[in-house]
Amino acid sequence: MKIENTFIFSIRALSGYPARTLLVLLAMSMGVASVMLLTSLGEGARRYVNREFTSLGTHILFVLPGRSETTGGPPPLLGQTPRDLTLDDALSLAKNPSIGKVAPIVVGSAPVSWNEKDREVTILGTTAEMFEIRQLAMGQGRFLPVQDPSRGSGVAVIGYKIKKEIFQNRSALGEWIRIQDRRFQVIGVLAKKGQSLGLDMSDLVIIPVASAQSLFNTSSLFRIMLEAKNRNDVKAAKEAVLRTIKERHDGEDDITVITQDAILSTFDRILTALTLTVAGIAAISLAVAGILIMNVMLISVSQRKSEIGLLKAIGATGSQVLWAFLTEAAILSMTGAILGIFIAYSGVIVIIRLFPDFPVHIPLWSIAASVFTAQLTGILFGVLPARRAAGLDPVMALSRR
Amino acid sequence: MDRVFRVGEEEVYALRDVSLNLDHGEYTSVMGPSGSGKSTLLNILGLLDRPTKGTYQLENDDTTSLSDEDQALVRRDRIGFVFQFFHLIPRLTAAENVELPLILAGIDPKERKTRVTQALAVLGLKDRARHRPDQLSGGQRQRVAIARATIMRPSIILADEPTGNLDRHSGGDVIEILENLNKSGISLVIVTHDPALGERARRNIIMTDGRIISDKTRDPVL
Ligand SMILES: Nc1ncnc2c1ncn2[C@@H]1O[C@H](COP(=O)(O)OP(=O)(O)O)[C@@H](O)[C@H]1O
Ligand SMILES: [Mg+2]
């Protein structure tokens, strides 16, 4: 029997039992669609994180006090600092040719008040360099002025949310706020910009680093954020930081340098693993669909016993019968897979409508993998019924009992 | 030859010491009580079943040594079956049912079409070609089955109680068609309960308990 005839015959057989065929198609297409949709969400998360990081520039480095064994891993816990990072450490780094801008960071929490209003707020002490490194944008006014970092001054830049809460619709520029017991004049309001790397930039007050140090009565830094001159300098910059600080710290390797790339690739690895896991779990539904195909086809074989017996009586060979049933399984799983692709893409369109910011994307490999798995399970689970059909004894099959 | 079925511990002899020689173009009827082995004999003649002991030669070829796949090809090309229950595929039209053996043989669509049309026309089913079996009467269904059995131009037609499910009138039509085929040179073996039908064949075989107890060939002159 020629291929096209096997094909036509199988289609006739399938359309002869519409309810059963639809059931299997439904199971198969849902399986394929869930694999594709879940991977598209995972892939979307990966792209989202990627975009967030690269929006900061990819040549950023963080210097943390304390030595961490897992470089590239998450930052080590606070409080186990063998030797503090100081403002002078930070300033010494800027002299290196592979290093561009350097921003020291002090972080703490303090009550902020204005006109009887009082709130505990995250205080970020840094320098003018932070503006460019972190690619901030101003809503009103200006950022911290360029000045000697070791000298404090009574100016503050406030986040968008703080401005809304404390000043409501009034202008904040030029107003004096009180942080703990000191007075600071508001010189700028950050533009409305959401989360940035987990730190809510709209819910903090930025003051000069020396002011923050005296406010919190410390001479150390929380960390140093710096940028390499350009992408290719990241490695050199990292080495320069390690070398410079080691010199300054009496030969002790007591800092950790994390590059943006390392964080990015860690996230990337985690999210890719997550996507694959989720896809794998969804693939179980494909196996379920395969088992359903097997059952439906076993029923089909026993219902069509006399038909199979007849085909053999009029000269169909065992292998012709085998192929006819395998073709049936293949058509079922292929059609199911194609339907599944349609469902998945419709789902993605809906997600894009609902969350326009979230970069959902169906990776090509997931289409290929789910269609392949669908075919494989369909045919694999089709083999048993097909073999049963092929091995049917025509005399038994034709006799009515 | 013998054909023994195992049912649990017991052995059932469906055929016992059967020896038979059919000539080309012969018209044979097989009669006997139910369970006497008529269908088993016919199935072996049609290569649907194999003898437990003994051999079966079809047109000088020993079929007993053929593989299942090769036997299927012999069935396709040289043997036509007509069953009591017609065994048409319900979702296919009359023409498509008749076409099946041609498809299995890989004959190209154009030739298939002309041969099917011709076969249906010969059996008076021209305007029934596109009907499905459930839209046909019993007699018409059996005629479709005969068209299917003859479409490959077999050398022998095996009919197991072909009129068993038909009324007298359409049964008569069917027998007449089969006899006409026999007159055109195709060997014909009919299994039947009906003595009146059996008598019409030139050769009458009567079976009981898996044995041939009578095998008479009428004088052609009579
Ligand atoms: N597949 C089988 N398994 C066991 N016994 C069978 C089988 N087929 C036929 N027989 C037995 O063989 C004998 C002959 O059956 P069969 O050829 O169908 O008789 P008939 O067609 O003359 O009525 C019966 O006793 C029947 O029970
Ligand atoms: Mg019988």
XYZ file of C-alpha atoms in Angstrom, chain B residues 11-222:
212
model
C -7.845 -30.883 21.626
C -10.666 -30.205 19.225
C -10.307 -31.749 15.797
C -11.988 -29.284 13.464
C -10.630 -31.224 10.488
C -9.532 -34.836 10.604
C -7.809 -36.653 7.759
C -9.255 -34.374 5.148
C -7.917 -34.878 1.677
C -9.311 -32.832 -1.152
C -8.387 -32.017 -4.699
C -10.167 -29.190 -6.483
C -9.879 -28.674 -10.232
C -9.601 -25.334 -11.976
C -12.973 -23.795 -12.608
C -14.802 -26.318 -10.474
C -18.082 -25.478 -8.716
C -18.136 -27.129 -5.304
C -20.556 -26.940 -2.411
C -19.692 -27.938 1.147
C -22.541 -28.990 3.403
C -22.888 -30.491 6.818
C -24.177 -29.780 10.294
C -22.988 -26.842 12.307
C -19.550 -27.404 13.811
C -18.593 -30.036 11.263
C -15.551 -28.056 10.071
C -16.884 -26.405 6.906
C -15.661 -22.919 7.769
C -12.334 -24.265 8.959
C -11.863 -26.026 5.635
C -12.769 -22.873 3.741
C -10.413 -20.759 5.825
C -7.560 -23.108 5.096
C -8.405 -23.069 1.391
C -8.347 -19.261 1.624
C -5.005 -19.165 3.487
C -6.599 -17.508 6.473
C -5.684 -20.533 8.529
C -3.017 -23.220 8.358
C -3.496 -26.955 8.707
C -2.013 -28.406 11.887
C -0.829 -31.391 9.894
C -0.548 -31.884 6.145
C 0.013 -29.531 3.251
C -2.015 -27.350 0.929
C -1.019 -26.678 -2.638
C -2.582 -23.843 -4.576
C -1.984 -24.002 -8.319
C 1.072 -26.229 -7.742
C 2.634 -23.890 -5.161
C 3.057 -25.272 -1.690
C 1.473 -22.601 0.478
C 2.207 -24.235 3.814
C 5.798 -23.063 3.747
C 4.953 -19.465 2.855
C 5.391 -16.751 5.441
C 2.338 -14.899 6.726
C 3.239 -11.888 4.620
C 3.531 -13.985 1.444
C 0.270 -15.724 2.193
C -1.359 -12.299 2.452
C -0.117 -11.517 -1.046
C -1.536 -14.776 -2.377
C -4.872 -13.953 -0.736
C -4.802 -10.530 -2.295
C -4.008 -11.669 -5.823
C -5.612 -15.072 -6.207
C -8.384 -15.539 -3.669
C -11.732 -13.811 -3.243
C -13.779 -14.102 -0.059
C -17.516 -13.685 0.365
C -18.810 -13.855 3.937
C -22.166 -14.430 5.540
C -21.960 -11.060 7.314
C -20.678 -9.163 4.252
C -17.901 -7.503 6.256
C -18.014 -4.165 4.506
C -16.300 -1.253 6.246
C -19.204 0.898 7.437
C -17.624 4.324 7.026
C -16.517 3.696 3.439
C -18.797 3.954 0.421
C -19.588 0.975 -1.758
C -17.009 2.086 -4.307
C -14.361 2.600 -1.635
C -15.015 -0.837 -0.167
C -14.581 -2.388 -3.584
C -11.440 -0.358 -4.150
C -9.657 -1.624 -1.016
C -7.870 -4.648 -2.533
C -6.608 -2.445 -5.377
C -5.241 0.050 -2.859
C -3.531 -2.732 -0.940
C -1.982 -3.879 -4.196
C -0.698 -0.370 -4.909
C -2.525 0.048 -8.196
C -2.688 3.646 -9.385
C -5.825 5.703 -8.783
C -6.870 6.079 -12.389
C -6.927 2.387 -13.087
C -8.582 1.764 -9.717
C -11.397 4.078 -10.640
C -12.172 2.462 -13.987
C -12.003 -1.030 -12.543
C -14.285 -0.186 -9.620
C -16.825 1.533 -11.863
C -16.808 -1.426 -14.181
C -17.175 -3.991 -11.393
C -20.069 -2.110 -9.818
C -21.784 -1.739 -13.166
C -21.540 -5.476 -13.850
C -23.273 -6.169 -10.535
C -25.995 -3.575 -11.132
C -24.715 -1.201 -8.479
C -23.830 1.695 -10.724
C -25.963 4.257 -8.912
C -25.090 2.886 -5.474
C -21.364 3.610 -5.736
C -21.436 6.514 -3.324
C -23.747 4.910 -0.797
C -22.459 3.629 2.488
C -23.283 0.057 3.561
C -26.018 1.154 5.965
C -27.808 2.752 3.041
C -27.877 -0.529 1.117
C -30.097 -3.606 1.350
C -28.629 -6.973 2.347
C -28.584 -8.192 -1.230
C -26.873 -5.026 -2.393
C -24.300 -5.298 0.355
C -23.477 -8.848 -0.625
C -23.134 -7.754 -4.234
C -20.691 -5.047 -3.129
C -18.792 -7.758 -1.245
C -18.728 -9.902 -4.389
C -17.457 -6.950 -6.397
C -14.698 -6.577 -3.835
C -13.905 -10.301 -3.989
C -13.602 -10.259 -7.760
C -11.899 -6.919 -8.346
C -8.443 -8.512 -8.264
C -9.560 -11.187 -10.753
C -8.862 -14.115 -8.432
C -8.688 -17.695 -9.561
C -10.933 -18.925 -6.773
C -13.887 -17.532 -4.860
C -14.673 -18.854 -1.408
C -18.137 -18.124 -0.065
C -19.074 -19.007 3.526
C -22.868 -19.127 3.728
C -23.197 -16.166 1.355
C -27.005 -16.283 1.521
C -27.248 -16.990 5.240
C -28.289 -13.437 5.987
C -30.423 -12.788 2.927
C -34.024 -13.331 2.010
C -34.877 -15.944 -0.587
C -35.068 -13.549 -3.467
C -31.820 -11.638 -3.021
C -30.114 -14.886 -1.971
C -31.100 -16.319 -5.338
C -29.640 -13.269 -7.095
C -26.377 -13.631 -5.243
C -26.061 -17.338 -6.082
C -26.773 -16.554 -9.703
C -24.028 -13.940 -9.765
C -21.570 -16.362 -8.179
C -22.525 -19.081 -10.666
C -22.016 -16.678 -13.542
C -18.557 -15.906 -12.242
C -17.892 -19.634 -12.117
C -19.015 -19.953 -15.715
C -16.417 -17.354 -16.659
C -13.752 -19.728 -15.351
C -13.281 -18.851 -11.689
C -13.327 -21.775 -9.275
C -16.132 -21.497 -6.725
C -16.537 -23.075 -3.299
C -19.763 -22.381 -1.429
C -20.401 -23.439 2.151
C -24.097 -23.719 2.854
C -26.742 -25.180 5.121
C -29.341 -25.143 2.434
C -29.523 -28.502 0.570
C -31.363 -26.910 -2.327
C -28.461 -24.528 -2.841
C -25.861 -27.211 -2.346
C -27.492 -29.389 -4.975
C -26.886 -26.757 -7.637
C -23.126 -27.283 -7.485
C -21.579 -29.886 -9.732
C -19.562 -31.273 -6.853
C -21.125 -31.843 -3.453
C -19.065 -32.422 -0.334
C -20.710 -33.385 2.912
C -18.847 -33.132 6.209
C -19.477 -34.414 9.699
C -17.211 -34.099 12.716
C -14.311 -32.750 10.695
C -14.387 -35.568 8.140
C -15.555 -35.616 4.562
C -18.190 -38.317 4.540
C -19.426 -37.839 1.012
C -17.889 -36.307 -2.108
C -19.982 -36.659 -5.242
C -19.448 -35.078 -8.611
C -22.461 -34.972 -10.887
C -22.138 -36.136 -14.409
C -21.898 -33.010 -16.566
C -24.381 -34.559 -18.993
C -27.137 -34.621 -16.431
